[in-house]
PDB file of C-alpha atoms in Angstrom:
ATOM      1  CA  UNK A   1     -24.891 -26.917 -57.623  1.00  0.00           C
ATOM      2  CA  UNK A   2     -23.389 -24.056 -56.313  1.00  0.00           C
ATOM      3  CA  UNK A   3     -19.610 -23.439 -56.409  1.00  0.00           C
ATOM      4  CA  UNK A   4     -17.055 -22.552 -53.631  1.00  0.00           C
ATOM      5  CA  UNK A   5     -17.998 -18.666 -52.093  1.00  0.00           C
ATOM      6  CA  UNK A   6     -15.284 -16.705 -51.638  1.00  0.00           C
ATOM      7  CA  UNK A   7     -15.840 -13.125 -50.215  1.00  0.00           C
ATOM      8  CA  UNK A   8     -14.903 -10.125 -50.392  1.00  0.00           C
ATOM      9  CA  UNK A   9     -13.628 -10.130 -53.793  1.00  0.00           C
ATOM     10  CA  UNK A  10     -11.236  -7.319 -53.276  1.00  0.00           C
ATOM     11  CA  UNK A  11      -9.866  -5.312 -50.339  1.00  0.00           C
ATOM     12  CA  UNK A  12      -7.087  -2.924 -50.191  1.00  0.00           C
ATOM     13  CA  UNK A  13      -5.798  -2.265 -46.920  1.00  0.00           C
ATOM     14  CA  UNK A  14      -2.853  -0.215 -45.100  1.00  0.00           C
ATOM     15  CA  UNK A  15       0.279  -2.230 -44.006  1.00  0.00           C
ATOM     16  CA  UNK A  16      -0.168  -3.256 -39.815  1.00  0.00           C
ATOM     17  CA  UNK A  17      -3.539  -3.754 -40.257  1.00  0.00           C
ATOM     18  CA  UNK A  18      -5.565  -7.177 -39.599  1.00  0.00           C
ATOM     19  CA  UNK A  19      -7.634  -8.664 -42.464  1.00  0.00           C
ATOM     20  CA  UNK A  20      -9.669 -11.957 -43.153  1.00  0.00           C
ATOM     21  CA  UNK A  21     -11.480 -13.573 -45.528  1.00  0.00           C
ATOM     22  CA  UNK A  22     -14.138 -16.112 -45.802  1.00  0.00           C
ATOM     23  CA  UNK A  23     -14.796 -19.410 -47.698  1.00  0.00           C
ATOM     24  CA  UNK A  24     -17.966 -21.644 -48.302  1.00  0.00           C
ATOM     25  CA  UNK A  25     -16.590 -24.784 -49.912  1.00  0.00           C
ATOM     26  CA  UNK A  26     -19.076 -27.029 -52.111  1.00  0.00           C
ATOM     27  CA  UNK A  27     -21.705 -28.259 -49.941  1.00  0.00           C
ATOM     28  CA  UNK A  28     -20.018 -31.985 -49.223  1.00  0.00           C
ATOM     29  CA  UNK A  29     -16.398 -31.377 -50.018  1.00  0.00           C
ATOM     30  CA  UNK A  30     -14.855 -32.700 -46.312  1.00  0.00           C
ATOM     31  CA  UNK A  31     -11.444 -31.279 -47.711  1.00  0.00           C
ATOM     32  CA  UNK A  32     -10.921 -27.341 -48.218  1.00  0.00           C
ATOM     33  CA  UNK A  33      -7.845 -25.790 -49.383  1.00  0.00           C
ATOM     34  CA  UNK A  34      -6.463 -21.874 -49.124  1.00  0.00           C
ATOM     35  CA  UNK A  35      -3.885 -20.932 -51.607  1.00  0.00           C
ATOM     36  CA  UNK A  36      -1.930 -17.600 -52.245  1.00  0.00           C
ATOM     37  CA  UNK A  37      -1.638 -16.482 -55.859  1.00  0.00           C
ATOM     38  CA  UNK A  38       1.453 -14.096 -56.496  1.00  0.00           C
ATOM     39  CA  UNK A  39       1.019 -11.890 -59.841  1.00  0.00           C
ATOM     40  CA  UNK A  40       2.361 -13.852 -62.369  1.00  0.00           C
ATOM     41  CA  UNK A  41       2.664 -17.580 -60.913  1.00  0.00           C
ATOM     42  CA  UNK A  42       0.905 -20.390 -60.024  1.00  0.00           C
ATOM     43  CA  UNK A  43      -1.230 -20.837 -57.003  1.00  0.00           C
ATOM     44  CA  UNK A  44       1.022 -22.278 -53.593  1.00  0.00           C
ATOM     45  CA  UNK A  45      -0.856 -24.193 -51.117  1.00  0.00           C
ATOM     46  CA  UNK A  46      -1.275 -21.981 -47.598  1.00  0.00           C
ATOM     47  CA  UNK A  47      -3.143 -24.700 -45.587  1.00  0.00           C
ATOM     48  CA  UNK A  48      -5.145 -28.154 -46.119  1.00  0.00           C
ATOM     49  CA  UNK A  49      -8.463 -29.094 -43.699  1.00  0.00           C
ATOM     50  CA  UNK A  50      -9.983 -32.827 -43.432  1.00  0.00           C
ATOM     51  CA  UNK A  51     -13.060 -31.526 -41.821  1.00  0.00           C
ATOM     52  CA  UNK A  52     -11.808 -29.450 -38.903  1.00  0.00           C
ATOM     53  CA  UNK A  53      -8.563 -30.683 -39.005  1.00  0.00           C
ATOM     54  CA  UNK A  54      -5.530 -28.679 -40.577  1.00  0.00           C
ATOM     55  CA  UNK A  55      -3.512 -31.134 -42.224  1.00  0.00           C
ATOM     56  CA  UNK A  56      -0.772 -29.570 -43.782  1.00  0.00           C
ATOM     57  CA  UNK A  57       0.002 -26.014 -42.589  1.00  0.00           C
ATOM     58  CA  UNK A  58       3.589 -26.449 -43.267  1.00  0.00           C
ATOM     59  CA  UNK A  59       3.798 -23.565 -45.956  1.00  0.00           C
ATOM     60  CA  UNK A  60       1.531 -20.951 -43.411  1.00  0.00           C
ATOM     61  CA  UNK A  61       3.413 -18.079 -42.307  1.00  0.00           C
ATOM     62  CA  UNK A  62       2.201 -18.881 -38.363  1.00  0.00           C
ATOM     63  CA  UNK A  63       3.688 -15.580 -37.353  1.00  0.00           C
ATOM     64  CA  UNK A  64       1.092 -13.339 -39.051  1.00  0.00           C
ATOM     65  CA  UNK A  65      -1.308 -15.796 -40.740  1.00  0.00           C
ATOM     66  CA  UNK A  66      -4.111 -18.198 -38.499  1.00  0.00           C
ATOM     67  CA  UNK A  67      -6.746 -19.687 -40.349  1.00  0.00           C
ATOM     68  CA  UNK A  68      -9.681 -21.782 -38.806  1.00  0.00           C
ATOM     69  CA  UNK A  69     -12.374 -23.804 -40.240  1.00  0.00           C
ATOM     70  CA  UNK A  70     -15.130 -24.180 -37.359  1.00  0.00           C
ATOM     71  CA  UNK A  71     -17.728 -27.177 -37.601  1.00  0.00           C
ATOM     72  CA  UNK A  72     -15.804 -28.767 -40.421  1.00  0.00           C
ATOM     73  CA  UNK A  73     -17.619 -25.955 -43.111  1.00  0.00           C
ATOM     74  CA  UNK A  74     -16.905 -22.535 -44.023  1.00  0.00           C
ATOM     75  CA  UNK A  75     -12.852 -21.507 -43.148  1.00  0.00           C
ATOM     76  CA  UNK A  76     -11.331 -18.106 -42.479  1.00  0.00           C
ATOM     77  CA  UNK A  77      -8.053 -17.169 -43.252  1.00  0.00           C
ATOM     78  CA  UNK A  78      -6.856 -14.099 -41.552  1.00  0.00           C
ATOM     79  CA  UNK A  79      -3.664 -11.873 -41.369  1.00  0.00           C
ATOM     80  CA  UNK A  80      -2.295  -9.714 -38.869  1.00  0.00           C
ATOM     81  CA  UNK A  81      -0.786  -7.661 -39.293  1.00  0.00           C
ATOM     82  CA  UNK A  82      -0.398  -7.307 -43.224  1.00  0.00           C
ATOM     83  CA  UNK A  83       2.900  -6.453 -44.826  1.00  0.00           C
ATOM     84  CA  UNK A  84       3.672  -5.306 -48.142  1.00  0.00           C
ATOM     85  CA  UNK A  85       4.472  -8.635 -49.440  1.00  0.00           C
ATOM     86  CA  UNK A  86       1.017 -10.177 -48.728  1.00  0.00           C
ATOM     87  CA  UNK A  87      -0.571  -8.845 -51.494  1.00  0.00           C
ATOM     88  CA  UNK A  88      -1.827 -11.596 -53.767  1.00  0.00           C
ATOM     89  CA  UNK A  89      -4.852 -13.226 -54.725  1.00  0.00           C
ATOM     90  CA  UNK A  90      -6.540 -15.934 -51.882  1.00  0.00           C
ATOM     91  CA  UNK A  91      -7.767 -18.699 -53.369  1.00  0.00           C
ATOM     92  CA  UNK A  92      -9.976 -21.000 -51.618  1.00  0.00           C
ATOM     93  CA  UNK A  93     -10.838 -24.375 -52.897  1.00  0.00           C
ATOM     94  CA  UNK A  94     -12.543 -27.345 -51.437  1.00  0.00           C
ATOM     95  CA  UNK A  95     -12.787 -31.424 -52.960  1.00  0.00           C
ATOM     96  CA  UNK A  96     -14.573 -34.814 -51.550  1.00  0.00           C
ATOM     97  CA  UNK A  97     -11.708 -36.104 -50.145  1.00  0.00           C
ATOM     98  CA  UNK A  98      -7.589 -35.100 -50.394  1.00  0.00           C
ATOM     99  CA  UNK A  99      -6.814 -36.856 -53.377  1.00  0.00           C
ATOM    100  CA  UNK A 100      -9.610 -35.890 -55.022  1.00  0.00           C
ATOM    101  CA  UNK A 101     -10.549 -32.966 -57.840  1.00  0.00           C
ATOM    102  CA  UNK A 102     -10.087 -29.297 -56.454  1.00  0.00           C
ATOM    103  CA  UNK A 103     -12.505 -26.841 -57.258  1.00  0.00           C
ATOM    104  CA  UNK A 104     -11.690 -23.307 -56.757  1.00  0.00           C
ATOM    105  CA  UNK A 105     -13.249 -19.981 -55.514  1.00  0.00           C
ATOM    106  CA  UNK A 106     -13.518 -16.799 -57.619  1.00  0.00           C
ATOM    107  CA  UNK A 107     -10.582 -15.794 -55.195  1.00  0.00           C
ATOM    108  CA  UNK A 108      -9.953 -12.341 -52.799  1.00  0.00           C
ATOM    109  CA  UNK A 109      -7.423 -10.262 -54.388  1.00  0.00           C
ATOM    110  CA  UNK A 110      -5.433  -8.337 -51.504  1.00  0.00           C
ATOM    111  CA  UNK A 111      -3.778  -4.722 -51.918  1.00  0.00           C
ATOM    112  CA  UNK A 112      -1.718  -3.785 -49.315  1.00  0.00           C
ATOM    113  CA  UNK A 113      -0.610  -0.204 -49.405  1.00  0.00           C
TER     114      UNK A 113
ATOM    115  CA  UNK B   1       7.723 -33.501 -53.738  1.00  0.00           C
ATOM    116  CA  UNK B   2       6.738 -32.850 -57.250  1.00  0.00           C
ATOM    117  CA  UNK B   3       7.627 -29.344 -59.751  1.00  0.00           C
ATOM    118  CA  UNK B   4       5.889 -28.630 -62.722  1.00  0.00           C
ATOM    119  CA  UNK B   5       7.402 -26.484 -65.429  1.00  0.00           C
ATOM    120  CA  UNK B   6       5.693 -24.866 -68.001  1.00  0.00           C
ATOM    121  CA  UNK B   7       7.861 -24.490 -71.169  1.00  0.00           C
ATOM    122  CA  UNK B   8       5.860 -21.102 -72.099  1.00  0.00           C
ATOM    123  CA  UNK B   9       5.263 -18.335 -70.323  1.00  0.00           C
ATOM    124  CA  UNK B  10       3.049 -16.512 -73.505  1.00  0.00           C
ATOM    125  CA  UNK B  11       1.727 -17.780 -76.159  1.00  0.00           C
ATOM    126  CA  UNK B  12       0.114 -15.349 -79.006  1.00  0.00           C
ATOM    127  CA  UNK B  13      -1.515 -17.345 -81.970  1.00  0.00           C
ATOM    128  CA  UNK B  14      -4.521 -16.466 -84.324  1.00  0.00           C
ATOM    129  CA  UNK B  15      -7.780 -17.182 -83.973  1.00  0.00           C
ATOM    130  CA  UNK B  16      -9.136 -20.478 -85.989  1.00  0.00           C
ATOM    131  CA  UNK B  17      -5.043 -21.748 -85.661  1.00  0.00           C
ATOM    132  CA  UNK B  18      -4.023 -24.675 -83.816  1.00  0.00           C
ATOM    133  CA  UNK B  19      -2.313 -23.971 -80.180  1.00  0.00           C
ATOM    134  CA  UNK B  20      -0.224 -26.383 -78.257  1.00  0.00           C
ATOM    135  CA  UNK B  21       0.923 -25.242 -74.466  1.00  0.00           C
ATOM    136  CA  UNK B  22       3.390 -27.633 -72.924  1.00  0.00           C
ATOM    137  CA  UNK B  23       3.561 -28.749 -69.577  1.00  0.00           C
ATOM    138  CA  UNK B  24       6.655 -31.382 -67.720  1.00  0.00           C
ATOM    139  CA  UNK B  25       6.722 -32.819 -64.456  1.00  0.00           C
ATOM    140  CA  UNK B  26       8.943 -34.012 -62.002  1.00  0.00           C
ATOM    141  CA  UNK B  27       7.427 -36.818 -59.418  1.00  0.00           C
ATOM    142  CA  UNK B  28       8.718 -39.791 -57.402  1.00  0.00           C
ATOM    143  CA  UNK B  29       5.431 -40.787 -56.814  1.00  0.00           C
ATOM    144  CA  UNK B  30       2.669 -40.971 -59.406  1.00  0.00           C
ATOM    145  CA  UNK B  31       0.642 -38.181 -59.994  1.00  0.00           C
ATOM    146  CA  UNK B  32      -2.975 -37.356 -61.569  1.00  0.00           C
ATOM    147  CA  UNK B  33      -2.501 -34.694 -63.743  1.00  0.00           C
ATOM    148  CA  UNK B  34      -4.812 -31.134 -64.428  1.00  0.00           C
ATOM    149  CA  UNK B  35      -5.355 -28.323 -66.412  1.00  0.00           C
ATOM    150  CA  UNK B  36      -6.688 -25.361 -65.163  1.00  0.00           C
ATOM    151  CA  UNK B  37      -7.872 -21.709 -66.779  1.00  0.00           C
ATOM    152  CA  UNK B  38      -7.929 -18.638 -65.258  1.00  0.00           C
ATOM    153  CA  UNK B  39      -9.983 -15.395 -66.680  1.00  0.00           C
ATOM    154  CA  UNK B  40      -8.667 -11.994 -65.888  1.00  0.00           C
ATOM    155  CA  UNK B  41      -9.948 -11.393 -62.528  1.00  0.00           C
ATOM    156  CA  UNK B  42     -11.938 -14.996 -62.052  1.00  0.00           C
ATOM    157  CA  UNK B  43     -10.579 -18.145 -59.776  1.00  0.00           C
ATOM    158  CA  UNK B  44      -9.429 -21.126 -61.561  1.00  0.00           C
ATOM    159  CA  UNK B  45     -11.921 -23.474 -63.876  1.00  0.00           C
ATOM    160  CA  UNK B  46     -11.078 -27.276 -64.395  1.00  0.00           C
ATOM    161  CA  UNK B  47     -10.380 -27.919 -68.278  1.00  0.00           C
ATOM    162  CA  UNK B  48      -9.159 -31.308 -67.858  1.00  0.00           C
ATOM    163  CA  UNK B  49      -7.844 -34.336 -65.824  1.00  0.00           C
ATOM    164  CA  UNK B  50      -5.765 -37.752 -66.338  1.00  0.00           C
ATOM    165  CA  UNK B  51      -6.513 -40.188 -63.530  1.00  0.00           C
ATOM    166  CA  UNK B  52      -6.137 -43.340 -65.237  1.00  0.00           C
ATOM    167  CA  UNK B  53      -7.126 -45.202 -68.570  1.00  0.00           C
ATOM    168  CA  UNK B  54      -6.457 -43.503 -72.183  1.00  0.00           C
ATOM    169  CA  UNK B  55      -3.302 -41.061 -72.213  1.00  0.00           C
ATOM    170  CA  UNK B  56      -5.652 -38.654 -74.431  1.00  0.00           C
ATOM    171  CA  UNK B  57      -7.925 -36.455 -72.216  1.00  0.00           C
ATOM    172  CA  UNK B  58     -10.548 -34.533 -73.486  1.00  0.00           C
ATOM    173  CA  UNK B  59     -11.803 -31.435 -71.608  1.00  0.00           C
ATOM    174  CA  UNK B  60     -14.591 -28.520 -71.922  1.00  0.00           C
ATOM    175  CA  UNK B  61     -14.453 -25.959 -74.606  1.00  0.00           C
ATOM    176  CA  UNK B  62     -12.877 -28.277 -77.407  1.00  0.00           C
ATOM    177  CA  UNK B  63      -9.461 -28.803 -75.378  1.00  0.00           C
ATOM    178  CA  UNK B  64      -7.710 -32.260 -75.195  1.00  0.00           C
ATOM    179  CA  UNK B  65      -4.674 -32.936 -73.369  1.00  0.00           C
ATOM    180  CA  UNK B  66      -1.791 -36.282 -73.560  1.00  0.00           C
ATOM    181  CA  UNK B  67      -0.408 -37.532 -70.799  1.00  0.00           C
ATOM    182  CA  UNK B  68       3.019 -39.321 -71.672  1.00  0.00           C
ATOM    183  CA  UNK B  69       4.554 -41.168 -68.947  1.00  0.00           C
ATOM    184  CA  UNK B  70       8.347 -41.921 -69.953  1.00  0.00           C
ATOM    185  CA  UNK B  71       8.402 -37.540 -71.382  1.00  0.00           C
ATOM    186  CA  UNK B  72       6.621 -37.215 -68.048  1.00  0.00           C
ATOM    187  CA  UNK B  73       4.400 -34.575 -70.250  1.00  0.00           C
ATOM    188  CA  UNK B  74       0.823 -33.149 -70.248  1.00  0.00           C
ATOM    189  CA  UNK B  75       0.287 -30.780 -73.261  1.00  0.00           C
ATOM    190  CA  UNK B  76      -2.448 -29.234 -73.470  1.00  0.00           C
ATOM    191  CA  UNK B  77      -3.733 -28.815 -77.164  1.00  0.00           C
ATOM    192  CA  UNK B  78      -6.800 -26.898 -78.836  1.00  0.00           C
ATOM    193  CA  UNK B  79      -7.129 -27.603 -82.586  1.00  0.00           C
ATOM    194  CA  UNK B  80      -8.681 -24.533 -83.789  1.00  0.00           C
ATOM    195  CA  UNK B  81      -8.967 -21.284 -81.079  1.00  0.00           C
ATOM    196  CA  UNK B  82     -11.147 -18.549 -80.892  1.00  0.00           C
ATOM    197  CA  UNK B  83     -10.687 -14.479 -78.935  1.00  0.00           C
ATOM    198  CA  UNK B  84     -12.698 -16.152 -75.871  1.00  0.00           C
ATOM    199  CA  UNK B  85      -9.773 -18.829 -74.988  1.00  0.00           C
ATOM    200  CA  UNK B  86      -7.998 -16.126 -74.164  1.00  0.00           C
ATOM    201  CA  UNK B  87      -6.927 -16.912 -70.636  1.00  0.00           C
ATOM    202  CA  UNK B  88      -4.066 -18.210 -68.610  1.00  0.00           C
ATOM    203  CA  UNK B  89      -3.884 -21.786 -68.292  1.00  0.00           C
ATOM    204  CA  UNK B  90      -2.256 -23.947 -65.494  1.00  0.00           C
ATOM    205  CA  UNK B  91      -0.677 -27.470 -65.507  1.00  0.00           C
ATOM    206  CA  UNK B  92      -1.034 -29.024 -61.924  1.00  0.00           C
ATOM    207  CA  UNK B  93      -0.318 -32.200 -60.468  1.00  0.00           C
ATOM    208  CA  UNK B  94      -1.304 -34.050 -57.254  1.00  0.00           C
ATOM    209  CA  UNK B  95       0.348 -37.129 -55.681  1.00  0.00           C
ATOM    210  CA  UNK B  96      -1.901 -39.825 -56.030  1.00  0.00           C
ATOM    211  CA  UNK B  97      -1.729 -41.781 -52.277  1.00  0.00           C
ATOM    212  CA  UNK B  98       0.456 -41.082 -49.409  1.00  0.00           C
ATOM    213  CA  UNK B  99       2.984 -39.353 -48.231  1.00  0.00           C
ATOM    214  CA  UNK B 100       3.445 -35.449 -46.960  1.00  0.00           C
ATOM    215  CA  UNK B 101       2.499 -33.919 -50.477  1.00  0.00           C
ATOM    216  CA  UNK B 102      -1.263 -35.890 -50.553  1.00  0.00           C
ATOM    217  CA  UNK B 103      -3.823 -33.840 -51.346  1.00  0.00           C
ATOM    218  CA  UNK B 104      -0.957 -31.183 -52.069  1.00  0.00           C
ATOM    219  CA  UNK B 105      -1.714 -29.852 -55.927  1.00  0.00           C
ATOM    220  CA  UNK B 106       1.705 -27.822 -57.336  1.00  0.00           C
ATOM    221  CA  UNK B 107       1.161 -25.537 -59.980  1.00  0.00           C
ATOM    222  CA  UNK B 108       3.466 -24.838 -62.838  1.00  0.00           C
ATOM    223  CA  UNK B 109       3.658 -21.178 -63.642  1.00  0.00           C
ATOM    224  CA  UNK B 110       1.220 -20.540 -66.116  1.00  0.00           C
ATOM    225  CA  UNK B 111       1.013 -19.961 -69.766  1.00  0.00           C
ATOM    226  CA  UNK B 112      -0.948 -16.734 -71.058  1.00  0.00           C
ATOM    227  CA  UNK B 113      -2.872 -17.744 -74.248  1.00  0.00           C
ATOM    228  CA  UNK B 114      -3.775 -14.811 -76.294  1.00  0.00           C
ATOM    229  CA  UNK B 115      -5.926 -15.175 -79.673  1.00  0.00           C
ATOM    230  CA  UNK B 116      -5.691 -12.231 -82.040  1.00  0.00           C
ATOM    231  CA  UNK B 117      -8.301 -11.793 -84.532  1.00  0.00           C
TER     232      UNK B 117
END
């Protein structure tokens, strides 16, 4: 079976500019999750989808960051414009239902210079 | 809303020891309980869970974790390591029903294992 798809894998970027990046959750997983990984902590939850929906988008930055997840399948998070600060690691997961097991992407690390 | 804390932020040990990495949590709900690993440049790989049933977990790669309720504690134990567990390792934990932190995992801060031959 074949894991969550994360891509790209890295991108380095100038600050102002826009940027996105794409998940393929686990074929079946209704529920799909982005994180941000800082360097040295734990993944923080960006946004939550049931299907289409966005369930809990309370920890999004709305004023640069958007994310959609069109026919209830692949997501993309994007960012514009990117600051300084934004640089992390973008971890996409997906799971059967909200309560259930998270699996996680290989993750898009972000440089922004 | 729920915090984890992860007593150690490194832990160096040799390789064929025994390694412990402890992991509390705060909840006013109840909580299932994880273990992640992360590889240098790699997204994070279930070790372990506690949903219900016997507090002692076992997990992939020889790890086994206890969950104790009234410590609120998940440590995560290994009894003999080798160079490839080096890794960081994550204690998370996910309100079980309800609320506005379902489906919400929080992630302690991570504990860097690293085995020296």
């Amino acid at each position: 079976e074949a894991g969550v798809v994360q891509s790209p894998r890295y991108k380095i970027i100038e600050k102002k500019q826009p940027v996105a990046f794409w998940c393929n959750p686990i074929s079946g997983h209704n529920t799909l999750y982005w994180y941000r990984q800082n360097l040295g902590q734990g993944p923080e939850l960006l946004i939550r989808y049931e299907n289409e929906e966005a369930v809990d988008d309370s920890q999004l930055p709305k004023d640069r960051f958007s994310a959609e997840r069109l026919k209830g399948v692949d997501s993309t998070l994007k960012i514009q414009p990117a600051e300084l600060g934004d640089s992390a690691v973008y971890l996409c997961a997906s799971s059967l239902g909200g309560g259930d097991t998270q699996y996680f992407g290989p993750g898009t690390r972000l440089t922004v210079l | 809303a729920q915090s984890v804390t992860q007593l150690d932020s490194q832990v160096p040990v040799f390789e064929e020891a025994p390694v412990e990495l402890r992991c509390n949590y705060s909840s006013s709900v109840s909580v299932y309980l994880f273990w992640y690993v992360q590889y240098p440049n790699q997204g994070l790989q279930l070790l372990l869970k506690y949903l219900s049933g016997s507090t002692l977990v076992k997990g992939i790669n020889g790890f086994e974790a206890e969950f104790n309720k009234s410590q609120t504690s998940f440590h995560l134990r290994k009894p003999s390591v080798h160079i490839s567990d080096t890794a960081e390792y994550f204690c998370a934990v996910i309100p079980i029903a309800g609320g506005t932190s379902y489906g919400k995992l929080t992630f302690g801060q991570g504990t860097i294992l690293t085995v020296h031959p």
